Structures are given as C-alpha cells and as structure tokens.
Short mmCIF file of N, CA and C in Angstrom, two decimals:
data_model
loop_
_atom_site.label_atom_id
_atom_site.label_comp_id
_atom_site.label_asym_id
_atom_site.label_seq_id
_atom_site.Cartn_x
_atom_site.Cartn_y
_atom_site.Cartn_z
N UNK A 1 -3.39 -4.27 9.07
CA UNK A 1 -3.61 -3.41 7.92
C UNK A 1 -5.05 -2.94 7.95
N UNK A 2 -5.21 -1.65 7.70
CA UNK A 2 -6.56 -1.10 7.56
C UNK A 2 -6.51 0.11 6.66
N UNK A 3 -7.65 0.47 6.16
CA UNK A 3 -7.75 1.62 5.27
C UNK A 3 -7.57 2.91 6.06
N UNK A 4 -6.89 3.88 5.48
CA UNK A 4 -6.74 5.19 6.11
C UNK A 4 -8.08 5.90 6.14
N UNK A 5 -8.32 6.62 7.23
CA UNK A 5 -9.56 7.38 7.38
C UNK A 5 -9.23 8.81 7.78
N UNK A 6 -10.22 9.68 7.72
CA UNK A 6 -10.02 11.11 7.94
C UNK A 6 -9.29 11.41 9.24
N UNK A 7 -9.62 10.70 10.30
CA UNK A 7 -9.00 10.98 11.60
C UNK A 7 -7.54 10.51 11.68
N UNK A 8 -7.04 9.87 10.64
CA UNK A 8 -5.66 9.37 10.64
C UNK A 8 -4.65 10.40 10.15
N UNK A 9 -5.07 11.56 9.69
CA UNK A 9 -4.14 12.53 9.09
C UNK A 9 -2.96 12.84 10.01
N UNK A 10 -3.22 13.12 11.27
CA UNK A 10 -2.14 13.44 12.21
C UNK A 10 -1.19 12.27 12.42
N UNK A 11 -1.73 11.05 12.52
CA UNK A 11 -0.89 9.87 12.72
C UNK A 11 -0.06 9.57 11.48
N UNK A 12 -0.62 9.81 10.30
CA UNK A 12 0.14 9.61 9.06
C UNK A 12 1.27 10.63 8.99
N UNK A 13 0.97 11.89 9.30
CA UNK A 13 2.00 12.93 9.30
C UNK A 13 3.11 12.58 10.28
N UNK A 14 2.75 12.14 11.50
CA UNK A 14 3.76 11.74 12.50
C UNK A 14 4.61 10.59 11.97
N UNK A 15 3.98 9.63 11.30
CA UNK A 15 4.73 8.51 10.70
C UNK A 15 5.77 9.04 9.70
N UNK A 16 5.34 9.92 8.82
CA UNK A 16 6.27 10.45 7.82
C UNK A 16 7.40 11.24 8.47
N UNK A 17 7.11 11.94 9.57
CA UNK A 17 8.15 12.69 10.28
C UNK A 17 9.15 11.77 10.98
N UNK A 18 8.70 10.57 11.39
CA UNK A 18 9.61 9.63 12.05
C UNK A 18 10.59 8.99 11.08
N UNK A 19 10.33 9.11 9.79
CA UNK A 19 11.28 8.63 8.79
C UNK A 19 12.45 9.61 8.74
N UNK A 20 13.64 9.10 8.54
CA UNK A 20 14.80 9.99 8.42
C UNK A 20 14.67 10.83 7.15
N UNK A 21 15.44 11.89 7.08
CA UNK A 21 15.43 12.74 5.89
C UNK A 21 15.79 11.91 4.66
N UNK A 22 16.76 11.01 4.80
CA UNK A 22 17.15 10.14 3.68
C UNK A 22 16.00 9.21 3.29
N UNK A 23 15.34 8.60 4.28
CA UNK A 23 14.22 7.70 3.99
C UNK A 23 13.08 8.44 3.30
N UNK A 24 12.80 9.66 3.74
CA UNK A 24 11.75 10.45 3.09
C UNK A 24 12.14 10.76 1.66
N UNK A 25 13.42 11.07 1.44
CA UNK A 25 13.89 11.36 0.09
C UNK A 25 13.75 10.12 -0.81
N UNK A 26 14.03 8.94 -0.26
CA UNK A 26 13.86 7.71 -1.04
C UNK A 26 12.37 7.45 -1.30
N UNK A 27 11.53 7.68 -0.32
CA UNK A 27 10.10 7.44 -0.47
C UNK A 27 9.47 8.38 -1.50
N UNK A 28 9.85 9.67 -1.47
CA UNK A 28 9.24 10.64 -2.36
C UNK A 28 10.10 10.94 -3.59
N UNK A 29 11.19 10.20 -3.77
CA UNK A 29 12.10 10.38 -4.92
C UNK A 29 12.64 11.81 -4.98
N UNK A 30 12.93 12.36 -3.81
CA UNK A 30 13.50 13.69 -3.72
C UNK A 30 13.22 14.30 -2.36
N UNK A 31 13.86 15.43 -2.11
CA UNK A 31 13.69 16.11 -0.83
C UNK A 31 12.27 16.66 -0.71
N UNK A 32 11.72 16.55 0.50
CA UNK A 32 10.38 17.09 0.77
C UNK A 32 10.42 17.85 2.09
N UNK A 33 9.60 18.87 2.18
CA UNK A 33 9.51 19.67 3.41
C UNK A 33 8.25 19.29 4.17
N UNK A 34 8.21 19.74 5.42
CA UNK A 34 7.08 19.39 6.29
C UNK A 34 5.71 19.78 5.72
N UNK A 35 5.55 20.97 5.09
CA UNK A 35 4.23 21.28 4.54
C UNK A 35 3.78 20.26 3.48
N UNK A 36 4.72 19.76 2.70
CA UNK A 36 4.40 18.74 1.70
C UNK A 36 3.98 17.44 2.39
N UNK A 37 4.69 17.08 3.46
CA UNK A 37 4.34 15.86 4.21
C UNK A 37 2.95 16.00 4.83
N UNK A 38 2.65 17.16 5.36
CA UNK A 38 1.33 17.39 5.97
C UNK A 38 0.24 17.27 4.90
N UNK A 39 0.45 17.88 3.73
CA UNK A 39 -0.52 17.79 2.64
C UNK A 39 -0.72 16.34 2.21
N UNK A 40 0.39 15.61 2.11
CA UNK A 40 0.31 14.20 1.72
C UNK A 40 -0.51 13.41 2.74
N UNK A 41 -0.24 13.63 4.01
CA UNK A 41 -0.98 12.94 5.08
C UNK A 41 -2.46 13.26 4.99
N UNK A 42 -2.80 14.52 4.77
CA UNK A 42 -4.21 14.93 4.66
C UNK A 42 -4.87 14.30 3.44
N UNK A 43 -4.15 14.25 2.33
CA UNK A 43 -4.70 13.65 1.11
C UNK A 43 -4.97 12.16 1.31
N UNK A 44 -4.01 11.44 1.89
CA UNK A 44 -4.18 10.00 2.11
C UNK A 44 -5.35 9.77 3.06
N UNK A 45 -5.43 10.56 4.12
CA UNK A 45 -6.53 10.41 5.08
C UNK A 45 -7.88 10.72 4.43
N UNK A 46 -7.88 11.59 3.43
CA UNK A 46 -9.12 11.94 2.73
C UNK A 46 -9.48 10.92 1.64
N UNK A 47 -8.55 10.02 1.31
CA UNK A 47 -8.88 8.95 0.38
C UNK A 47 -8.20 8.96 -0.96
N UNK A 48 -7.42 9.99 -1.29
CA UNK A 48 -6.67 9.94 -2.54
C UNK A 48 -5.30 10.57 -2.36
N UNK A 49 -4.25 9.82 -2.58
CA UNK A 49 -4.32 8.41 -2.98
C UNK A 49 -4.84 7.55 -1.85
N UNK A 50 -5.43 6.41 -2.23
CA UNK A 50 -5.92 5.49 -1.20
C UNK A 50 -4.74 5.05 -0.36
N UNK A 51 -4.97 4.88 0.92
CA UNK A 51 -3.89 4.46 1.80
C UNK A 51 -4.29 3.30 2.67
N UNK A 52 -3.39 2.34 2.80
CA UNK A 52 -3.56 1.24 3.74
C UNK A 52 -2.49 1.42 4.80
N UNK A 53 -2.89 1.37 6.06
CA UNK A 53 -2.00 1.65 7.17
C UNK A 53 -1.66 0.38 7.92
N UNK A 54 -0.43 0.31 8.38
CA UNK A 54 0.00 -0.78 9.25
C UNK A 54 0.17 -0.18 10.64
N UNK A 55 -0.66 -0.64 11.57
CA UNK A 55 -0.59 -0.13 12.94
C UNK A 55 -1.26 -1.13 13.86
N UNK A 56 -1.07 -0.96 15.14
CA UNK A 56 -1.74 -1.81 16.12
C UNK A 56 -3.24 -1.55 16.04
N UNK A 57 -4.05 -2.52 16.43
CA UNK A 57 -5.49 -2.35 16.31
C UNK A 57 -6.11 -1.37 17.30
N UNK A 58 -5.37 -0.95 18.32
CA UNK A 58 -5.94 -0.03 19.30
C UNK A 58 -6.27 1.32 18.65
N UNK A 59 -7.36 1.94 19.06
CA UNK A 59 -7.68 3.27 18.53
C UNK A 59 -6.55 4.25 18.84
N UNK A 60 -6.20 5.06 17.86
CA UNK A 60 -5.17 6.06 18.06
C UNK A 60 -3.76 5.53 18.03
N UNK A 61 -3.58 4.25 17.70
CA UNK A 61 -2.23 3.67 17.66
C UNK A 61 -1.41 4.34 16.56
N UNK A 62 -0.11 4.48 16.78
CA UNK A 62 0.74 5.10 15.76
C UNK A 62 0.78 4.28 14.48
N UNK A 63 0.88 4.96 13.36
CA UNK A 63 1.08 4.32 12.07
C UNK A 63 2.55 3.95 11.98
N UNK A 64 2.86 2.71 11.68
CA UNK A 64 4.25 2.24 11.58
C UNK A 64 4.69 1.97 10.15
N UNK A 65 3.72 1.81 9.28
CA UNK A 65 3.99 1.60 7.87
C UNK A 65 2.76 2.00 7.08
N UNK A 66 2.98 2.32 5.81
CA UNK A 66 1.86 2.80 4.99
C UNK A 66 2.16 2.50 3.53
N UNK A 67 1.13 2.11 2.80
CA UNK A 67 1.25 2.00 1.35
C UNK A 67 0.15 2.87 0.75
N UNK A 68 0.55 3.67 -0.20
CA UNK A 68 -0.38 4.55 -0.89
C UNK A 68 -0.61 3.98 -2.28
N UNK A 69 -1.86 4.06 -2.73
CA UNK A 69 -2.23 3.47 -4.01
C UNK A 69 -3.01 4.52 -4.80
N UNK A 70 -2.46 4.93 -5.93
CA UNK A 70 -3.12 5.92 -6.79
C UNK A 70 -3.50 5.26 -8.10
N UNK A 71 -4.81 5.13 -8.31
CA UNK A 71 -5.28 4.52 -9.56
C UNK A 71 -5.01 5.49 -10.71
N UNK A 72 -4.43 4.93 -11.77
CA UNK A 72 -4.14 5.73 -12.96
C UNK A 72 -4.64 4.90 -14.14
N UNK A 73 -5.91 5.04 -14.44
CA UNK A 73 -6.51 4.25 -15.51
C UNK A 73 -6.56 2.77 -15.17
N UNK A 74 -5.94 1.95 -16.02
CA UNK A 74 -6.00 0.50 -15.86
C UNK A 74 -4.95 -0.03 -14.89
N UNK A 75 -4.09 0.82 -14.37
CA UNK A 75 -3.06 0.40 -13.43
C UNK A 75 -3.05 1.35 -12.24
N UNK A 76 -2.25 1.03 -11.25
CA UNK A 76 -2.15 1.90 -10.06
C UNK A 76 -0.69 2.03 -9.65
N UNK A 77 -0.34 3.22 -9.20
CA UNK A 77 1.00 3.47 -8.68
C UNK A 77 0.97 3.26 -7.17
N UNK A 78 2.01 2.62 -6.65
CA UNK A 78 2.11 2.40 -5.21
C UNK A 78 3.39 3.05 -4.69
N UNK A 79 3.33 3.47 -3.44
CA UNK A 79 4.50 4.00 -2.75
C UNK A 79 4.35 3.58 -1.30
N UNK A 80 5.42 3.11 -0.71
CA UNK A 80 5.31 2.63 0.66
C UNK A 80 6.42 3.15 1.53
N UNK A 81 6.14 3.12 2.83
CA UNK A 81 7.12 3.53 3.83
C UNK A 81 6.94 2.67 5.06
N UNK A 82 8.07 2.32 5.68
CA UNK A 82 8.08 1.55 6.93
C UNK A 82 9.09 2.21 7.84
N UNK A 83 8.70 2.43 9.09
CA UNK A 83 9.61 3.05 10.05
C UNK A 83 10.79 2.12 10.32
N UNK A 84 11.98 2.69 10.57
CA UNK A 84 13.19 1.88 10.74
C UNK A 84 13.07 0.75 11.76
N UNK A 85 12.47 1.00 12.91
CA UNK A 85 12.36 -0.05 13.93
C UNK A 85 11.44 -1.19 13.53
N UNK A 86 10.67 -1.01 12.48
CA UNK A 86 9.69 -2.02 12.05
C UNK A 86 10.13 -2.74 10.78
N UNK A 87 11.30 -2.42 10.28
CA UNK A 87 11.79 -3.07 9.05
C UNK A 87 12.31 -4.47 9.35
N UNK A 88 12.23 -5.31 8.34
CA UNK A 88 12.75 -6.67 8.48
C UNK A 88 11.74 -7.64 9.08
N UNK A 89 10.54 -7.17 9.36
CA UNK A 89 9.52 -8.04 9.97
C UNK A 89 8.47 -8.49 8.96
N UNK A 90 8.70 -8.22 7.67
CA UNK A 90 7.75 -8.64 6.64
C UNK A 90 6.60 -7.69 6.42
N UNK A 91 6.69 -6.49 6.95
CA UNK A 91 5.61 -5.52 6.80
C UNK A 91 5.44 -5.06 5.35
N UNK A 92 6.52 -4.77 4.66
CA UNK A 92 6.44 -4.29 3.27
C UNK A 92 5.78 -5.32 2.36
N UNK A 93 6.18 -6.59 2.39
CA UNK A 93 5.47 -7.56 1.55
C UNK A 93 3.98 -7.69 1.89
N UNK A 94 3.65 -7.63 3.17
CA UNK A 94 2.23 -7.71 3.56
C UNK A 94 1.47 -6.50 3.04
N UNK A 95 2.10 -5.32 3.06
CA UNK A 95 1.43 -4.13 2.52
C UNK A 95 1.23 -4.27 1.01
N UNK A 96 2.22 -4.82 0.30
CA UNK A 96 2.07 -5.02 -1.15
C UNK A 96 0.93 -5.98 -1.44
N UNK A 97 0.81 -7.04 -0.66
CA UNK A 97 -0.28 -7.99 -0.86
C UNK A 97 -1.63 -7.34 -0.58
N UNK A 98 -1.70 -6.52 0.45
CA UNK A 98 -2.95 -5.80 0.75
C UNK A 98 -3.30 -4.85 -0.39
N UNK A 99 -2.30 -4.18 -0.95
CA UNK A 99 -2.54 -3.29 -2.09
C UNK A 99 -3.00 -4.09 -3.30
N UNK A 100 -2.43 -5.28 -3.49
CA UNK A 100 -2.84 -6.13 -4.61
C UNK A 100 -4.30 -6.56 -4.45
N UNK A 101 -4.72 -6.87 -3.22
CA UNK A 101 -6.13 -7.22 -2.97
C UNK A 101 -7.04 -6.04 -3.30
N UNK A 102 -6.62 -4.85 -2.84
CA UNK A 102 -7.36 -3.63 -3.13
C UNK A 102 -7.51 -3.47 -4.64
N UNK A 103 -6.40 -3.65 -5.37
CA UNK A 103 -6.39 -3.47 -6.82
C UNK A 103 -7.27 -4.50 -7.52
N UNK A 104 -7.15 -5.76 -7.11
CA UNK A 104 -7.92 -6.81 -7.77
C UNK A 104 -9.42 -6.55 -7.66
N UNK A 105 -9.86 -6.08 -6.51
CA UNK A 105 -11.28 -5.78 -6.34
C UNK A 105 -11.75 -4.64 -7.23
N UNK A 106 -10.83 -3.87 -7.76
CA UNK A 106 -11.17 -2.75 -8.63
C UNK A 106 -10.81 -3.02 -10.09
N UNK A 107 -10.47 -4.26 -10.40
CA UNK A 107 -10.15 -4.64 -11.77
C UNK A 107 -8.79 -4.17 -12.25
N UNK A 108 -7.90 -3.84 -11.33
CA UNK A 108 -6.55 -3.38 -11.68
C UNK A 108 -5.62 -4.59 -11.65
N UNK A 109 -4.82 -4.75 -12.69
CA UNK A 109 -3.95 -5.92 -12.79
C UNK A 109 -2.47 -5.62 -12.64
N UNK A 110 -2.12 -4.35 -12.62
CA UNK A 110 -0.70 -3.98 -12.49
C UNK A 110 -0.55 -2.88 -11.45
N UNK A 111 0.39 -3.11 -10.52
CA UNK A 111 0.81 -2.07 -9.58
C UNK A 111 2.20 -1.66 -9.99
N UNK A 112 2.46 -0.39 -9.98
CA UNK A 112 3.76 0.11 -10.41
C UNK A 112 4.37 0.99 -9.32
N UNK A 113 5.65 0.78 -9.08
CA UNK A 113 6.40 1.61 -8.13
C UNK A 113 7.55 2.26 -8.87
N UNK A 114 7.70 3.55 -8.68
CA UNK A 114 8.81 4.29 -9.26
C UNK A 114 9.78 4.56 -8.13
N UNK A 115 11.03 4.18 -8.31
CA UNK A 115 11.99 4.32 -7.22
C UNK A 115 13.34 4.80 -7.73
N UNK A 116 14.10 5.37 -6.82
CA UNK A 116 15.45 5.80 -7.14
C UNK A 116 16.37 4.58 -7.19
N UNK A 117 17.40 4.59 -8.02
CA UNK A 117 18.32 3.46 -8.09
C UNK A 117 18.97 3.12 -6.74
N UNK A 118 19.15 4.13 -5.88
CA UNK A 118 19.79 3.88 -4.58
C UNK A 118 18.84 3.33 -3.52
N UNK A 119 17.57 3.15 -3.85
CA UNK A 119 16.60 2.62 -2.89
C UNK A 119 16.67 1.08 -2.91
N UNK A 120 17.67 0.57 -2.22
CA UNK A 120 17.90 -0.87 -2.17
C UNK A 120 16.75 -1.66 -1.57
N UNK A 121 16.08 -1.09 -0.57
CA UNK A 121 14.97 -1.80 0.07
C UNK A 121 13.83 -2.02 -0.93
N UNK A 122 13.47 -1.00 -1.68
CA UNK A 122 12.38 -1.13 -2.63
C UNK A 122 12.77 -2.03 -3.80
N UNK A 123 14.01 -1.91 -4.23
CA UNK A 123 14.48 -2.79 -5.31
C UNK A 123 14.48 -4.24 -4.85
N UNK A 124 14.89 -4.48 -3.59
CA UNK A 124 14.87 -5.83 -3.04
C UNK A 124 13.46 -6.38 -2.92
N UNK A 125 12.51 -5.53 -2.52
CA UNK A 125 11.12 -5.95 -2.43
C UNK A 125 10.61 -6.36 -3.81
N UNK A 126 10.97 -5.57 -4.81
CA UNK A 126 10.57 -5.90 -6.18
C UNK A 126 11.11 -7.25 -6.63
N UNK A 127 12.39 -7.50 -6.35
CA UNK A 127 12.98 -8.80 -6.71
C UNK A 127 12.27 -9.93 -5.97
N UNK A 128 12.06 -9.74 -4.68
CA UNK A 128 11.43 -10.77 -3.85
C UNK A 128 10.02 -11.10 -4.33
N UNK A 129 9.31 -10.08 -4.82
CA UNK A 129 7.91 -10.27 -5.18
C UNK A 129 7.69 -10.39 -6.68
N UNK A 130 8.78 -10.60 -7.44
CA UNK A 130 8.65 -10.89 -8.86
C UNK A 130 8.31 -9.73 -9.76
N UNK A 131 8.63 -8.51 -9.36
CA UNK A 131 8.34 -7.34 -10.20
C UNK A 131 9.25 -7.34 -11.41
N UNK A 132 8.74 -6.84 -12.51
CA UNK A 132 9.57 -6.58 -13.68
C UNK A 132 10.10 -5.16 -13.52
N UNK A 133 11.39 -4.98 -13.69
CA UNK A 133 12.00 -3.66 -13.48
C UNK A 133 12.69 -3.19 -14.75
N UNK A 134 12.64 -1.88 -14.94
CA UNK A 134 13.39 -1.27 -16.05
C UNK A 134 13.78 0.15 -15.66
N UNK A 135 14.88 0.57 -16.21
CA UNK A 135 15.35 1.93 -15.98
C UNK A 135 14.55 2.85 -16.89
N UNK A 136 14.08 3.96 -16.34
CA UNK A 136 13.26 4.89 -17.10
C UNK A 136 13.61 6.31 -16.67
N UNK A 137 14.39 6.99 -17.48
CA UNK A 137 14.74 8.39 -17.23
C UNK A 137 15.41 8.59 -15.87
N UNK A 138 16.35 7.69 -15.52
CA UNK A 138 17.10 7.80 -14.29
C UNK A 138 16.41 7.20 -13.08
N UNK A 139 15.21 6.69 -13.26
CA UNK A 139 14.45 6.06 -12.18
C UNK A 139 14.24 4.59 -12.52
N UNK A 140 13.95 3.80 -11.51
CA UNK A 140 13.62 2.40 -11.74
C UNK A 140 12.12 2.25 -11.62
N UNK A 141 11.54 1.71 -12.68
CA UNK A 141 10.10 1.47 -12.73
C UNK A 141 9.89 -0.02 -12.48
N UNK A 142 9.18 -0.35 -11.40
CA UNK A 142 8.90 -1.74 -11.05
C UNK A 142 7.42 -2.01 -11.30
N UNK A 143 7.13 -3.05 -12.07
CA UNK A 143 5.76 -3.43 -12.36
C UNK A 143 5.46 -4.75 -11.66
N UNK A 144 4.45 -4.72 -10.79
CA UNK A 144 4.01 -5.90 -10.04
C UNK A 144 2.72 -6.41 -10.66
N UNK A 145 2.69 -7.67 -11.04
CA UNK A 145 1.50 -8.29 -11.60
C UNK A 145 0.59 -8.72 -10.44
N UNK A 146 -0.59 -8.13 -10.34
CA UNK A 146 -1.50 -8.39 -9.23
C UNK A 146 -1.87 -9.87 -9.16
N UNK A 147 -2.19 -10.45 -10.31
CA UNK A 147 -2.59 -11.86 -10.31
C UNK A 147 -1.45 -12.76 -9.84
N UNK A 148 -0.21 -12.43 -10.22
CA UNK A 148 0.93 -13.22 -9.77
C UNK A 148 1.13 -13.06 -8.25
N UNK A 149 0.99 -11.83 -7.76
CA UNK A 149 1.16 -11.60 -6.33
C UNK A 149 0.14 -12.41 -5.52
N UNK A 150 -1.05 -12.54 -6.06
CA UNK A 150 -2.14 -13.19 -5.33
C UNK A 150 -2.41 -14.61 -5.83
N UNK A 151 -1.46 -15.20 -6.52
CA UNK A 151 -1.68 -16.51 -7.13
C UNK A 151 -2.01 -17.60 -6.11
N UNK A 152 -1.57 -17.45 -4.87
CA UNK A 152 -1.84 -18.46 -3.85
C UNK A 152 -3.15 -18.20 -3.11
N UNK A 153 -3.82 -17.12 -3.45
CA UNK A 153 -5.08 -16.79 -2.80
C UNK A 153 -6.23 -17.04 -3.76
N UNK A 154 -7.36 -17.35 -3.22
CA UNK A 154 -8.54 -17.50 -4.05
C UNK A 154 -8.94 -16.15 -4.60
N UNK A 155 -9.44 -16.12 -5.79
CA UNK A 155 -9.93 -14.88 -6.38
C UNK A 155 -11.19 -14.42 -5.68
N UNK A 156 -11.66 -13.22 -5.99
CA UNK A 156 -12.89 -12.73 -5.37
C UNK A 156 -14.09 -13.50 -5.91
N UNK A 157 -14.44 -14.59 -5.22
CA UNK A 157 -15.56 -15.40 -5.65
C UNK A 157 -16.87 -14.70 -5.30
N UNK A 158 -17.89 -14.91 -6.12
CA UNK A 158 -19.16 -14.28 -5.81
C UNK A 158 -19.78 -14.85 -4.54
N UNK A 159 -20.55 -14.02 -3.87
CA UNK A 159 -21.30 -14.46 -2.71
C UNK A 159 -22.53 -15.22 -3.21
N UNK A 160 -23.31 -15.78 -2.28
CA UNK A 160 -24.54 -16.45 -2.69
C UNK A 160 -25.38 -15.50 -3.53
N UNK A 161 -26.03 -16.05 -4.53
CA UNK A 161 -26.84 -15.23 -5.42
C UNK A 161 -26.02 -14.59 -6.53
N UNK A 162 -24.70 -14.88 -6.59
CA UNK A 162 -23.86 -14.38 -7.67
C UNK A 162 -23.31 -12.99 -7.46
N UNK A 163 -23.61 -12.35 -6.33
CA UNK A 163 -23.13 -10.98 -6.10
C UNK A 163 -21.66 -11.00 -5.69
N UNK A 164 -20.88 -10.05 -6.19
CA UNK A 164 -19.49 -9.89 -5.78
C UNK A 164 -19.43 -9.05 -4.52
N UNK A 165 -18.40 -9.23 -3.69
CA UNK A 165 -18.31 -8.46 -2.44
C UNK A 165 -18.26 -6.95 -2.71
N UNK A 166 -19.04 -6.21 -1.93
CA UNK A 166 -19.03 -4.74 -2.01
C UNK A 166 -19.09 -4.18 -0.61
N UNK A 167 -18.87 -2.89 -0.48
CA UNK A 167 -18.97 -2.20 0.81
C UNK A 167 -18.04 -2.80 1.84
N UNK A 168 -18.52 -2.97 3.08
CA UNK A 168 -17.66 -3.46 4.15
C UNK A 168 -17.08 -4.84 3.86
N UNK A 169 -17.83 -5.67 3.13
CA UNK A 169 -17.34 -7.00 2.81
C UNK A 169 -16.15 -6.90 1.87
N UNK A 170 -16.24 -6.05 0.85
CA UNK A 170 -15.11 -5.87 -0.06
C UNK A 170 -13.92 -5.29 0.69
N UNK A 171 -14.18 -4.40 1.65
CA UNK A 171 -13.09 -3.83 2.44
C UNK A 171 -12.37 -4.93 3.20
N UNK A 172 -13.12 -5.88 3.79
CA UNK A 172 -12.48 -7.00 4.48
C UNK A 172 -11.56 -7.74 3.54
N UNK A 173 -12.02 -8.00 2.33
CA UNK A 173 -11.21 -8.74 1.37
C UNK A 173 -9.99 -7.94 0.95
N UNK A 174 -10.12 -6.63 0.92
CA UNK A 174 -9.03 -5.83 0.39
C UNK A 174 -7.88 -5.64 1.38
N UNK A 175 -8.12 -5.80 2.66
CA UNK A 175 -7.06 -5.54 3.61
C UNK A 175 -6.81 -6.69 4.57
N UNK A 176 -7.26 -7.88 4.21
CA UNK A 176 -7.07 -9.01 5.11
C UNK A 176 -6.85 -10.28 4.33
N UNK A 177 -6.68 -11.35 5.06
CA UNK A 177 -6.54 -12.66 4.44
C UNK A 177 -7.83 -13.45 4.50
N UNK A 178 -8.96 -12.78 4.68
CA UNK A 178 -10.23 -13.48 4.78
C UNK A 178 -10.51 -14.23 3.49
N UNK A 179 -10.95 -15.45 3.61
CA UNK A 179 -11.33 -16.28 2.48
C UNK A 179 -12.80 -16.04 2.16
N UNK A 180 -13.27 -16.45 0.98
CA UNK A 180 -14.67 -16.22 0.62
C UNK A 180 -15.67 -16.72 1.65
N UNK A 181 -15.39 -17.85 2.31
CA UNK A 181 -16.32 -18.33 3.34
C UNK A 181 -16.44 -17.31 4.46
N UNK A 182 -15.33 -16.68 4.84
CA UNK A 182 -15.38 -15.65 5.87
C UNK A 182 -16.20 -14.45 5.39
N UNK A 183 -16.07 -14.13 4.11
CA UNK A 183 -16.80 -13.00 3.56
C UNK A 183 -18.29 -13.28 3.56
N UNK A 184 -18.68 -14.52 3.24
CA UNK A 184 -20.10 -14.87 3.25
C UNK A 184 -20.68 -14.70 4.65
N UNK A 185 -19.91 -15.13 5.67
CA UNK A 185 -20.38 -14.97 7.04
C UNK A 185 -20.49 -13.49 7.39
N UNK A 186 -19.52 -12.70 6.96
CA UNK A 186 -19.53 -11.27 7.28
C UNK A 186 -20.72 -10.57 6.62
N UNK A 187 -21.11 -11.05 5.44
CA UNK A 187 -22.21 -10.41 4.72
C UNK A 187 -23.57 -10.75 5.32
N UNK A 188 -23.63 -11.87 6.04
CA UNK A 188 -24.92 -12.33 6.59
C UNK A 188 -25.41 -11.44 7.71
#
C-alpha cells in the first residue's frame, strides 16, 4: 500500500479499465464512461480524493487495487476497487485498514461507503469489518468506526518531545503496520 502520486494517473486509469463494466458500475454506483474514469484517475493522482494504491513495490508496477478517501467534514467517504484476479487475497480489508490509519491521523473517526444493494463484495466487507449498515434512498450506507477497525493497533503515540508524527513519518503510519518504535527510528 502506498499513497497515489501524480505519476500514477495512467496506472490508476489502466486499473479502472481492467475492471469489468459491471464491476465499474458497482464501484461508481452506476455506469461510467472512459472520460469519467480518466478524470477520476487524474483527480486521485493529484490528491483529491486521497488515494491509497495496492501494487508491487517496483517502480511503474500496475495498480491492482485502490481505495479512495474523500474527507467530508468530520467523516470521510471511501470507495474501493480490486481487480478480479486479486480478489479473495485479503486486499480489500488491508485497504480499509490503511484508510482507517489515514483517517485517524487526521482526526476522522468514521469512514462511510455508499454501495448498491447488489454489491455483495462490499456488503460482505462491511459485515466482516463491523460496519453499521442502513438503507438510504435505494443505496446501502455503511459506516465504519475507525477506532473499532484499529482497536488492535496502538494509537498514534507522540514521538520523543511530545510531537505527533507528521510528514513522511505520518505517511509511514498511514499506509503501513509500523509501530511507534519504528516511527521514532524513521524520524531520527
């Protein structure tokens, strides 16, 4: 998992194109055309909505999964996609946890996903990860409690001198399983 960057726009677009038409419809809650996918890829690569990418660590590696996080006041909306060949390997839960780390570092306590009733994969992820779900105007609104998602992880403890992680150190915490001791070493 890593944060999307400007040079990732083409790889994000290719990832979205590798999804079937049905999968794209489930991801975007309706039919989307290629220009919309390209705009979405460019927006995520530019930083809004924030995007965390699942891909091999090699430079230029294809994006195989992605979670987008759009802060909306005190909460954030999430949307994720995983390519068919990569499903069932635990990528979606890992992306949700990475998004929860991102959110916690920004003082966000609720992640929300809006999904179609026929999106069984997203509904299953919500059940597995303890989301509260309700029907809202024909859509299913899933609310994920960030603190509950991260209950087995240590909170963002301050570094020496009482400072909280920022910059590259906060980025490590937001997209990895690094513990505070690892963060202290990274900050040194």
